[in-house]
Amino acid sequence: MASIESPYLSALSENQSIIRETIREFCDEKIRPFIMEWDEAQKFPMEVFKELGNLGYLGILVDEKYGGAGLGYAEFAIIIEELAKVDPSIALSVAAHNGLCTNHIFRFASEAQKERFLPELTTGKRIGAWGLTESSSGSDAGSLQSFAEKESNYYLLNGSKNFITHGTVGGTAVVMAITDKSKGRKGISAFILEKGMEGFIAGKKENKLGMRASDTTQLIFENCKVPVENIIGNEGEGFIQAMKILEGGRISIASLSVGLAQGALDAAAKYSKERKQFGKTLSEFQAIQFKLAEMQTNIDAARMLTYKAAFLKDENKPNLKEAAMAKLFSSEIAEKAANEAVQILGGYGYIKDFPVEKFYRDVKLLTIGEGTSEIQRVVIAKELLKEI
C-alpha cells in the first residue's frame, strides 16, 4: 500500500532514506502477510526478530563494537514509524527491546557488562525485557516494592513486575528494585537478570485488547540470586537511570503513534477512493475530505514534534519537555486517526479483514504505556514553568 508522504521526509539524509526503504521492504515481505495470524494466536514471531537482528535493527542505538548499528534517535524514529504503519505490535517490541533493556545497558552499564550482554541483544540471540512497573506502582514509579537484599557476593531479589514486554520470550532483563528502603527513590537500584536464574519466573501472560503479537507478562522473583557484578552502576542510581531511559522511550512511542496514524490514514484514503455511494466515491464527499485533511495535518504536526525531540536527543540537548510533548500529542492524534479510519470504512472498519480494525485495537495502549497522557501533561507543565 502506498503511503501519503509528508514533504518533511524529503529532508532525510541519504542514509536515512536507505534505512526507510529497507525497513519498508522488510515489512512488506516478512510482516504484512502474517499480521492477523500472529494477532489471533498472540504469537511473538521470534524468527522475524532474528532477521531484524541480522539487519542491525535490534541494536539501533548501540555502538558497532558491541554489534550494534551505531545510529541515533532520528533513525530509531524512522524504523519504528515504518514498522508501526504495518504492524504496531512488532514496532512496540522493537521499540522496547532497543529503547529500554538494550539502551539501559548501553548507557549505564560497565564496560565488562556491555561486552558480556550487548552482543547477544544487538544480534537477536536474546530478546530484552525491562522491569519497572508493579501492581502497586504504575504512574507512581517510585513506589515500587520489589526488594534486593545484599548477601555477600549476590543480591537476594524478591517481588514482581507487571505488564512487562518480553517477559516470556526475553532472555535478558533489566529490573529496578529497592536496595535501601530508608532512601525512597534514591534507594532504588538497577540489575541485569538472565533467564534461567534461580527464582526468576515468568508469570501470567496477559490476554490483551491489542498489540497481541508483542509478548506481555508478569515477572516474579522468589529469592532470586543476582550476582553483585550484575548491578548497573552503584546502589541507589536505578531510578535516575530509569527516568533517563523513559525520555527516549517517549520518543519511540511517539514514533510508533505517528506510524500507526499514518497507516490508518493510508488505509482510509485508499478505501475512500474505491468505495462508491450515491454514484460517487467516498473521497468526493466533503465530509470525508475534511476527515482526511485533519488526519494528515495532525500526523505531520506529530511527526515534526517527534523528530524535534529525536534531534535534540541525538545532540545531547535537554529534551524532557519535547519528548513528553511528542508522546502526548502523537498518541492522542493516533487515537483520533484510528477512530476516524474506522468511521470512514463504516461496517467494514469493524471487520478483521480490513487493517483499520487492528489499528483501532492497538492504538489505545499508546496513551497509557511509557507514561500516561496525564503524566506527560504533568512533565510538560513542570518544565514549562521552570522556563518562566
CSV table of C-alpha atoms in Angstrom, one decimal:
chain,number,residue,atom,x,y,z
A,1,MET,CA,0.0,0.0,0.0
A,2,ALA,CA,1.4,3.4,-1.0
A,3,SER,CA,1.9,5.9,1.8
A,4,ILE,CA,0.8,9.5,1.8
A,5,GLU,CA,4.2,11.2,2.2
A,6,SER,CA,4.9,14.3,4.2
A,7,PRO,CA,7.1,16.8,2.3
A,8,TYR,CA,9.2,17.0,5.5
A,9,LEU,CA,10.6,13.5,4.8
A,10,SER,CA,12.4,14.8,1.7
A,11,ALA,CA,14.8,16.4,4.2
A,12,LEU,CA,16.1,12.9,5.3
A,13,SER,CA,19.7,12.2,4.6
A,14,GLU,CA,20.7,9.6,2.0
A,15,ASN,CA,21.5,7.0,4.7
A,16,GLN,CA,18.2,7.7,6.5
A,17,SER,CA,16.3,7.3,3.2
A,18,ILE,CA,18.0,4.0,2.6
A,19,ILE,CA,17.1,2.8,6.1
A,20,ARG,CA,13.5,3.8,5.5
A,21,GLU,CA,13.3,1.9,2.2
A,22,THR,CA,15.0,-1.2,3.6
A,23,ILE,CA,12.6,-1.5,6.5
A,24,ARG,CA,9.6,-0.9,4.2
A,25,GLU,CA,10.7,-3.7,2.0
A,26,PHE,CA,11.2,-5.9,5.1
A,27,CYS,CA,7.7,-5.1,6.4
A,28,ASP,CA,6.0,-5.9,3.0
A,29,GLU,CA,7.8,-9.2,2.7
A,30,LYS,CA,8.2,-10.5,6.2
A,31,ILE,CA,5.5,-8.9,8.3
A,32,ARG,CA,2.4,-7.8,6.3
A,33,PRO,CA,1.4,-11.3,5.1
A,34,PHE,CA,1.2,-12.7,8.7
A,35,ILE,CA,-0.2,-9.8,10.7
A,36,MET,CA,-3.6,-11.3,11.6
A,37,GLU,CA,-2.2,-14.8,12.1
A,38,TRP,CA,0.2,-13.5,14.8
A,39,ASP,CA,-2.6,-11.3,16.3
A,40,GLU,CA,-5.1,-14.1,16.6
A,41,ALA,CA,-2.6,-16.5,18.1
A,42,GLN,CA,-0.9,-13.9,20.2
A,43,LYS,CA,2.3,-15.2,18.7
A,44,PHE,CA,5.6,-13.5,19.2
A,45,PRO,CA,7.4,-14.1,15.8
A,46,MET,CA,10.9,-14.9,17.0
A,47,GLU,CA,12.1,-15.8,13.5
A,48,VAL,CA,11.3,-12.2,12.4
A,49,PHE,CA,13.3,-10.7,15.3
A,50,LYS,CA,16.3,-12.9,14.4
A,51,GLU,CA,16.2,-11.4,10.9
A,52,LEU,CA,15.8,-7.9,12.3
A,53,GLY,CA,18.9,-8.6,14.4
A,54,ASN,CA,20.8,-9.6,11.3
A,55,LEU,CA,19.8,-6.3,9.7
A,56,GLY,CA,21.1,-4.3,12.8
A,57,TYR,CA,17.6,-3.2,13.9
A,58,LEU,CA,17.9,-4.8,17.4
A,59,GLY,CA,20.9,-2.6,18.3
A,60,ILE,CA,19.9,0.6,16.6
A,61,LEU,CA,21.4,2.9,19.3
A,62,VAL,CA,24.4,0.7,20.3
A,63,ASP,CA,28.0,1.2,19.2
A,64,GLU,CA,29.2,-1.1,16.4
A,65,LYS,CA,31.9,-2.5,18.7
A,66,TYR,CA,29.1,-4.3,20.7
A,67,GLY,CA,27.4,-5.5,17.5
A,68,GLY,CA,25.0,-2.5,17.2
A,69,ALA,CA,24.2,-0.3,14.3
A,70,GLY,CA,25.6,2.9,15.9
A,71,LEU,CA,22.6,5.0,14.8
A,72,GLY,CA,20.7,7.8,16.5
A,73,TYR,CA,17.2,8.5,17.7
A,74,ALA,CA,16.3,10.1,14.3
A,75,GLU,CA,17.0,6.7,12.6
A,76,PHE,CA,15.3,4.9,15.5
A,77,ALA,CA,12.2,7.0,14.9
A,78,ILE,CA,12.2,6.2,11.2
A,79,ILE,CA,12.4,2.5,11.8
A,80,ILE,CA,9.7,2.4,14.4
A,81,GLU,CA,7.4,4.6,12.3
A,82,GLU,CA,7.7,2.3,9.3
A,83,LEU,CA,7.1,-0.8,11.3
A,84,ALA,CA,4.1,0.7,13.0
A,85,LYS,CA,2.5,1.6,9.7
A,86,VAL,CA,2.2,-2.2,9.0
A,87,ASP,CA,2.0,-3.8,12.5
A,88,PRO,CA,2.2,-1.7,15.6
A,89,SER,CA,2.7,-4.7,17.8
A,90,ILE,CA,6.0,-5.6,16.1
A,91,ALA,CA,7.0,-1.9,16.3
A,92,LEU,CA,6.3,-2.0,20.0
A,93,SER,CA,8.5,-4.9,20.6
A,94,VAL,CA,11.4,-3.5,18.5
A,95,ALA,CA,11.0,-0.2,20.4
A,96,ALA,CA,11.0,-1.9,23.9
A,97,HIS,CA,14.0,-4.1,23.0
A,98,ASN,CA,16.1,-1.3,21.7
A,99,GLY,CA,15.0,1.7,23.8
A,100,LEU,CA,14.6,0.1,27.2
A,101,CYS,CA,16.6,-3.0,28.1
A,102,THR,CA,19.4,-2.7,25.5
A,103,ASN,CA,19.7,1.0,25.8
A,104,HIS,CA,19.8,0.9,29.6
A,105,ILE,CA,22.8,-1.5,29.5
A,106,PHE,CA,24.5,0.5,26.8
A,107,ARG,CA,24.1,3.9,28.5
A,108,PHE,CA,24.7,3.0,32.2
A,109,ALA,CA,26.4,-0.4,32.5
A,110,SER,CA,30.1,-1.0,33.0
A,111,GLU,CA,32.4,-1.9,30.1
A,112,ALA,CA,32.5,-5.5,31.3
A,113,GLN,CA,28.7,-5.7,31.4
A,114,LYS,CA,28.4,-4.2,27.9
A,115,GLU,CA,30.8,-6.7,26.5
A,116,ARG,CA,29.0,-9.5,28.2
A,117,PHE,CA,25.4,-8.7,27.5
A,118,LEU,CA,25.1,-6.4,24.5
A,119,PRO,CA,26.3,-8.6,21.6
A,120,GLU,CA,23.6,-11.2,22.2
A,121,LEU,CA,21.0,-8.5,22.5
A,122,THR,CA,22.0,-6.5,19.4
A,123,THR,CA,22.1,-9.6,17.2
A,124,GLY,CA,18.8,-11.0,18.3
A,125,LYS,CA,20.2,-14.1,20.0
A,126,ARG,CA,18.5,-12.8,23.1
A,127,ILE,CA,15.4,-10.5,23.4
A,128,GLY,CA,15.5,-7.8,26.1
A,129,ALA,CA,12.9,-7.1,28.8
A,130,TRP,CA,12.8,-4.1,31.2
A,131,GLY,CA,11.0,-4.1,34.6
A,132,LEU,CA,9.9,-1.0,36.4
A,133,THR,CA,6.0,-1.2,36.7
A,134,GLU,CA,4.4,-3.2,39.5
A,135,SER,CA,0.8,-3.9,40.6
A,136,SER,CA,1.0,-1.1,43.1
A,137,SER,CA,3.3,1.3,41.2
A,138,GLY,CA,2.3,2.4,37.7
A,139,SER,CA,2.4,6.1,37.1
A,140,ASP,CA,4.0,6.5,40.6
A,141,ALA,CA,7.1,4.6,39.5
A,142,GLY,CA,9.0,5.5,42.7
A,143,SER,CA,6.6,3.5,44.9
A,144,LEU,CA,7.8,0.1,43.8
A,145,GLN,CA,8.0,-2.8,46.3
A,146,SER,CA,10.5,-5.3,44.8
A,147,PHE,CA,13.4,-5.5,47.2
A,148,ALA,CA,17.0,-6.7,46.7
A,149,GLU,CA,19.0,-7.5,49.9
A,150,LYS,CA,22.8,-7.9,49.6
A,151,GLU,CA,24.1,-11.3,50.8
A,152,SER,CA,28.0,-11.5,50.4
A,153,ASN,CA,28.5,-11.9,46.7
A,154,TYR,CA,24.9,-11.7,45.5
A,155,TYR,CA,21.6,-9.9,46.0
A,156,LEU,CA,18.5,-11.8,47.0
A,157,LEU,CA,15.7,-10.3,45.0
A,158,ASN,CA,12.0,-10.7,45.9
A,159,GLY,CA,8.9,-9.1,44.4
A,160,SER,CA,7.2,-8.9,41.0
A,161,LYS,CA,6.7,-6.8,37.9
A,162,ASN,CA,3.6,-6.2,35.8
A,163,PHE,CA,2.9,-5.6,32.1
A,164,ILE,CA,6.5,-6.5,31.1
A,165,THR,CA,7.1,-6.5,27.4
A,166,HIS,CA,9.0,-9.8,26.5
A,167,GLY,CA,8.5,-11.2,30.0
A,168,THR,CA,8.1,-14.7,28.5
A,169,VAL,CA,10.4,-14.6,25.4
A,170,GLY,CA,13.1,-12.3,26.9
A,171,GLY,CA,16.4,-13.8,27.7
A,172,THR,CA,17.9,-10.7,29.4
A,173,ALA,CA,16.1,-8.3,31.7
A,174,VAL,CA,16.9,-5.0,33.4
A,175,VAL,CA,14.9,-4.8,36.6
A,176,MET,CA,14.6,-2.0,39.2
A,177,ALA,CA,14.4,-2.9,42.9
A,178,ILE,CA,14.8,-1.2,46.3
A,179,THR,CA,18.2,-1.8,47.9
A,180,ASP,CA,17.7,0.8,50.8
A,181,LYS,CA,14.1,1.3,52.0
A,182,SER,CA,15.1,4.4,54.0
A,183,LYS,CA,16.2,6.4,51.0
A,184,GLY,CA,13.0,6.3,48.9
A,185,ARG,CA,13.7,6.8,45.2
A,186,LYS,CA,17.4,7.2,45.9
A,187,GLY,CA,17.3,3.7,47.3
A,188,ILE,CA,16.3,2.1,44.0
A,189,SER,CA,18.9,0.2,42.0
A,190,ALA,CA,19.0,-1.5,38.6
A,191,PHE,CA,20.0,-5.1,38.0
A,192,ILE,CA,20.7,-7.3,34.9
A,193,LEU,CA,18.9,-10.7,35.2
A,194,GLU,CA,19.1,-13.7,32.8
A,195,LYS,CA,16.6,-16.3,32.0
A,196,GLY,CA,17.4,-19.5,34.0
A,197,MET,CA,18.5,-17.7,37.2
A,198,GLU,CA,17.2,-19.5,40.2
A,199,GLY,CA,14.0,-17.8,41.4
A,200,PHE,CA,13.4,-15.8,38.2
A,201,ILE,CA,10.0,-16.8,37.0
A,202,ALA,CA,7.8,-15.7,34.0
A,203,GLY,CA,4.3,-15.4,35.4
A,204,LYS,CA,0.9,-14.9,33.7
A,205,LYS,CA,0.9,-13.9,30.1
A,206,GLU,CA,-1.7,-11.1,29.6
A,207,ASN,CA,-4.6,-11.6,27.1
A,208,LYS,CA,-4.7,-8.1,25.6
A,209,LEU,CA,-7.1,-6.0,23.6
A,210,GLY,CA,-4.4,-5.0,21.1
A,211,MET,CA,-0.6,-5.3,20.4
A,212,ARG,CA,-1.2,-9.0,20.7
A,213,ALA,CA,1.9,-10.2,18.9
A,214,SER,CA,4.0,-8.3,21.4
A,215,ASP,CA,4.6,-10.6,24.5
A,216,THR,CA,3.4,-9.0,27.8
A,217,THR,CA,3.9,-11.0,31.0
A,218,GLN,CA,4.2,-10.7,34.8
A,219,LEU,CA,7.7,-11.4,36.2
A,220,ILE,CA,8.1,-12.9,39.6
A,221,PHE,CA,11.2,-13.0,41.8
A,222,GLU,CA,11.3,-15.6,44.6
A,223,ASN,CA,14.7,-15.4,46.4
A,224,CYS,CA,16.3,-14.8,43.0
A,225,LYS,CA,20.1,-14.8,43.4
A,226,VAL,CA,21.5,-11.9,41.4
A,227,PRO,CA,25.4,-11.7,41.3
A,228,VAL,CA,26.8,-8.4,42.7
A,229,GLU,CA,28.5,-7.9,39.4
A,230,ASN,CA,25.1,-7.6,37.7
A,231,ILE,CA,24.1,-4.3,39.4
A,232,ILE,CA,24.2,-1.4,36.9
A,233,GLY,CA,26.2,1.5,38.3
A,234,ASN,CA,26.0,2.0,42.0
A,235,GLU,CA,23.3,1.2,44.5
A,236,GLY,CA,20.7,3.9,44.5
A,237,GLU,CA,21.2,5.0,40.9
A,238,GLY,CA,18.5,2.9,39.4
A,239,PHE,CA,15.6,5.3,39.5
A,240,ILE,CA,17.5,8.1,37.9
A,241,GLN,CA,18.7,5.8,35.2
A,242,ALA,CA,15.2,4.6,34.6
A,243,MET,CA,13.8,8.1,34.2
A,244,LYS,CA,16.6,8.9,31.6
A,245,ILE,CA,15.7,5.8,29.7
A,246,LEU,CA,12.0,6.7,29.7
A,247,GLU,CA,12.8,10.1,28.0
A,248,GLY,CA,14.0,8.1,24.9
A,249,GLY,CA,11.1,5.7,25.4
A,250,ARG,CA,8.7,8.5,24.9
A,251,ILE,CA,10.3,9.4,21.6
A,252,SER,CA,9.9,5.8,20.4
A,253,ILE,CA,6.2,5.7,21.4
A,254,ALA,CA,5.7,9.0,19.7
A,255,SER,CA,7.2,7.5,16.5
A,256,LEU,CA,5.0,4.4,16.9
A,257,SER,CA,2.0,6.6,17.2
A,258,VAL,CA,2.9,8.6,14.1
A,259,GLY,CA,3.3,5.3,12.2
A,260,LEU,CA,0.0,3.9,13.3
A,261,ALA,CA,-1.8,7.1,12.5
A,262,GLN,CA,-0.2,7.1,9.1
A,263,GLY,CA,-1.1,3.5,8.4
A,264,ALA,CA,-4.7,4.3,9.4
A,265,LEU,CA,-4.8,7.3,7.1
A,266,ASP,CA,-3.3,5.4,4.2
A,267,ALA,CA,-5.9,2.6,4.6
A,268,ALA,CA,-8.8,5.1,4.9
A,269,ALA,CA,-7.8,7.2,2.0
A,270,LYS,CA,-7.3,4.1,-0.3
A,271,TYR,CA,-10.8,2.8,0.7
A,272,SER,CA,-12.4,6.2,0.2
A,273,LYS,CA,-11.2,6.3,-3.4
A,274,GLU,CA,-12.5,2.8,-4.1
A,275,ARG,CA,-15.9,2.7,-2.3
A,276,LYS,CA,-18.9,4.3,-4.1
A,277,GLN,CA,-22.1,5.6,-2.6
A,278,PHE,CA,-24.8,7.6,-4.3
A,279,GLY,CA,-22.9,7.4,-7.6
A,280,LYS,CA,-19.7,8.9,-6.2
A,281,THR,CA,-16.6,7.7,-4.5
A,282,LEU,CA,-16.4,8.5,-0.8
A,283,SER,CA,-13.4,10.7,-1.4
A,284,GLU,CA,-15.6,13.1,-3.4
A,285,PHE,CA,-17.7,13.9,-0.4
A,286,GLN,CA,-16.6,16.9,1.6
A,287,ALA,CA,-17.3,15.3,4.9
A,288,ILE,CA,-14.8,12.6,4.1
A,289,GLN,CA,-12.3,15.0,2.7
A,290,PHE,CA,-12.4,17.1,5.9
A,291,LYS,CA,-11.7,13.9,8.0
A,292,LEU,CA,-8.7,13.0,5.8
A,293,ALA,CA,-7.4,16.6,5.8
A,294,GLU,CA,-7.5,16.8,9.6
A,295,MET,CA,-5.8,13.4,10.0
A,296,GLN,CA,-3.0,14.4,7.6
A,297,THR,CA,-2.5,17.8,9.4
A,298,ASN,CA,-2.3,16.1,12.8
A,299,ILE,CA,0.1,13.4,11.6
A,300,ASP,CA,2.5,15.9,10.0
A,301,ALA,CA,2.5,18.0,13.2
A,302,ALA,CA,3.1,14.9,15.4
A,303,ARG,CA,5.9,13.9,13.1
A,304,MET,CA,7.6,17.3,13.4
A,305,LEU,CA,7.3,17.2,17.3
A,306,THR,CA,8.8,13.7,17.3
A,307,TYR,CA,11.7,14.4,15.1
A,308,LYS,CA,12.4,17.6,17.0
A,309,ALA,CA,12.7,15.5,20.2
A,310,ALA,CA,14.8,12.9,18.4
A,311,PHE,CA,17.2,15.5,17.0
A,312,LEU,CA,17.6,17.1,20.5
A,313,LYS,CA,18.3,13.7,21.9
A,314,ASP,CA,20.9,13.0,19.3
A,315,GLU,CA,22.6,16.3,20.0
A,316,ASN,CA,22.6,15.5,23.8
A,317,LYS,CA,20.5,18.6,24.5
A,318,PRO,CA,17.7,18.8,27.1
A,319,ASN,CA,14.6,17.1,25.6
A,320,LEU,CA,12.4,16.1,28.6
A,321,LYS,CA,9.6,18.5,27.7
A,322,GLU,CA,9.9,17.9,23.9
A,323,ALA,CA,9.8,14.1,24.3
A,324,ALA,CA,6.7,14.4,26.6
A,325,MET,CA,5.0,16.8,24.1
A,326,ALA,CA,5.8,14.5,21.2
A,327,LYS,CA,4.5,11.4,23.1
A,328,LEU,CA,1.3,13.2,24.3
A,329,PHE,CA,0.3,14.8,21.0
A,330,SER,CA,1.3,11.8,18.8
A,331,SER,CA,-0.5,9.2,20.9
A,332,GLU,CA,-3.7,11.3,21.1
A,333,ILE,CA,-3.9,12.1,17.4
A,334,ALA,CA,-3.2,8.4,16.7
A,335,GLU,CA,-6.3,7.6,18.7
A,336,LYS,CA,-8.3,10.1,16.6
A,337,ALA,CA,-6.9,8.8,13.3
A,338,ALA,CA,-7.7,5.2,14.1
A,339,ASN,CA,-11.2,6.2,15.2
A,340,GLU,CA,-11.8,8.2,12.0
A,341,ALA,CA,-10.4,5.5,9.8
A,342,VAL,CA,-13.0,3.0,11.2
A,343,GLN,CA,-15.7,5.6,10.7
A,344,ILE,CA,-14.7,6.2,7.1
A,345,LEU,CA,-14.8,2.4,6.4
A,346,GLY,CA,-18.1,2.1,8.2
A,347,GLY,CA,-19.2,-1.5,8.8
A,348,TYR,CA,-16.0,-2.8,7.1
A,349,GLY,CA,-13.9,-0.8,9.6
A,350,TYR,CA,-15.3,-3.2,12.2
A,351,ILE,CA,-14.2,-6.3,10.3
A,352,LYS,CA,-10.9,-8.0,10.8
A,353,ASP,CA,-10.4,-8.4,7.1
A,354,PHE,CA,-9.5,-4.7,7.0
A,355,PRO,CA,-6.4,-3.2,8.7
A,356,VAL,CA,-8.1,-0.3,10.5
A,357,GLU,CA,-9.8,-2.7,12.9
A,358,LYS,CA,-6.5,-3.8,14.3
A,359,PHE,CA,-5.2,-0.2,14.3
A,360,TYR,CA,-8.2,0.7,16.4
A,361,ARG,CA,-7.4,-2.0,19.0
A,362,ASP,CA,-3.7,-1.4,19.0
A,363,VAL,CA,-3.8,2.4,19.5
A,364,LYS,CA,-5.2,2.6,23.0
A,365,LEU,CA,-2.0,1.4,24.6
A,366,LEU,CA,-0.1,4.4,23.2
A,367,THR,CA,-1.8,6.9,25.6
A,368,ILE,CA,-1.0,4.6,28.5
A,369,GLY,CA,2.4,3.0,28.0
A,370,GLU,CA,5.7,4.8,28.8
A,371,GLY,CA,3.7,7.3,30.9
A,372,THR,CA,0.0,8.1,30.5
A,373,SER,CA,-1.2,11.3,28.8
A,374,GLU,CA,-1.9,12.7,32.2
A,375,ILE,CA,1.7,12.1,33.3
A,376,GLN,CA,3.0,13.7,30.1
A,377,ARG,CA,1.0,16.8,30.9
A,378,VAL,CA,2.5,16.9,34.4
A,379,VAL,CA,6.0,16.7,32.9
A,380,ILE,CA,5.3,19.4,30.3
A,381,ALA,CA,3.8,21.8,32.8
A,382,LYS,CA,6.7,21.4,35.3
A,383,GLU,CA,9.3,22.0,32.6
A,384,LEU,CA,7.3,24.9,31.1
A,385,LEU,CA,7.0,26.7,34.5
A,386,LYS,CA,10.8,26.3,35.1
A,387,GLU,CA,11.4,28.4,32.0
A,388,ILE,CA,9.2,31.3,33.0
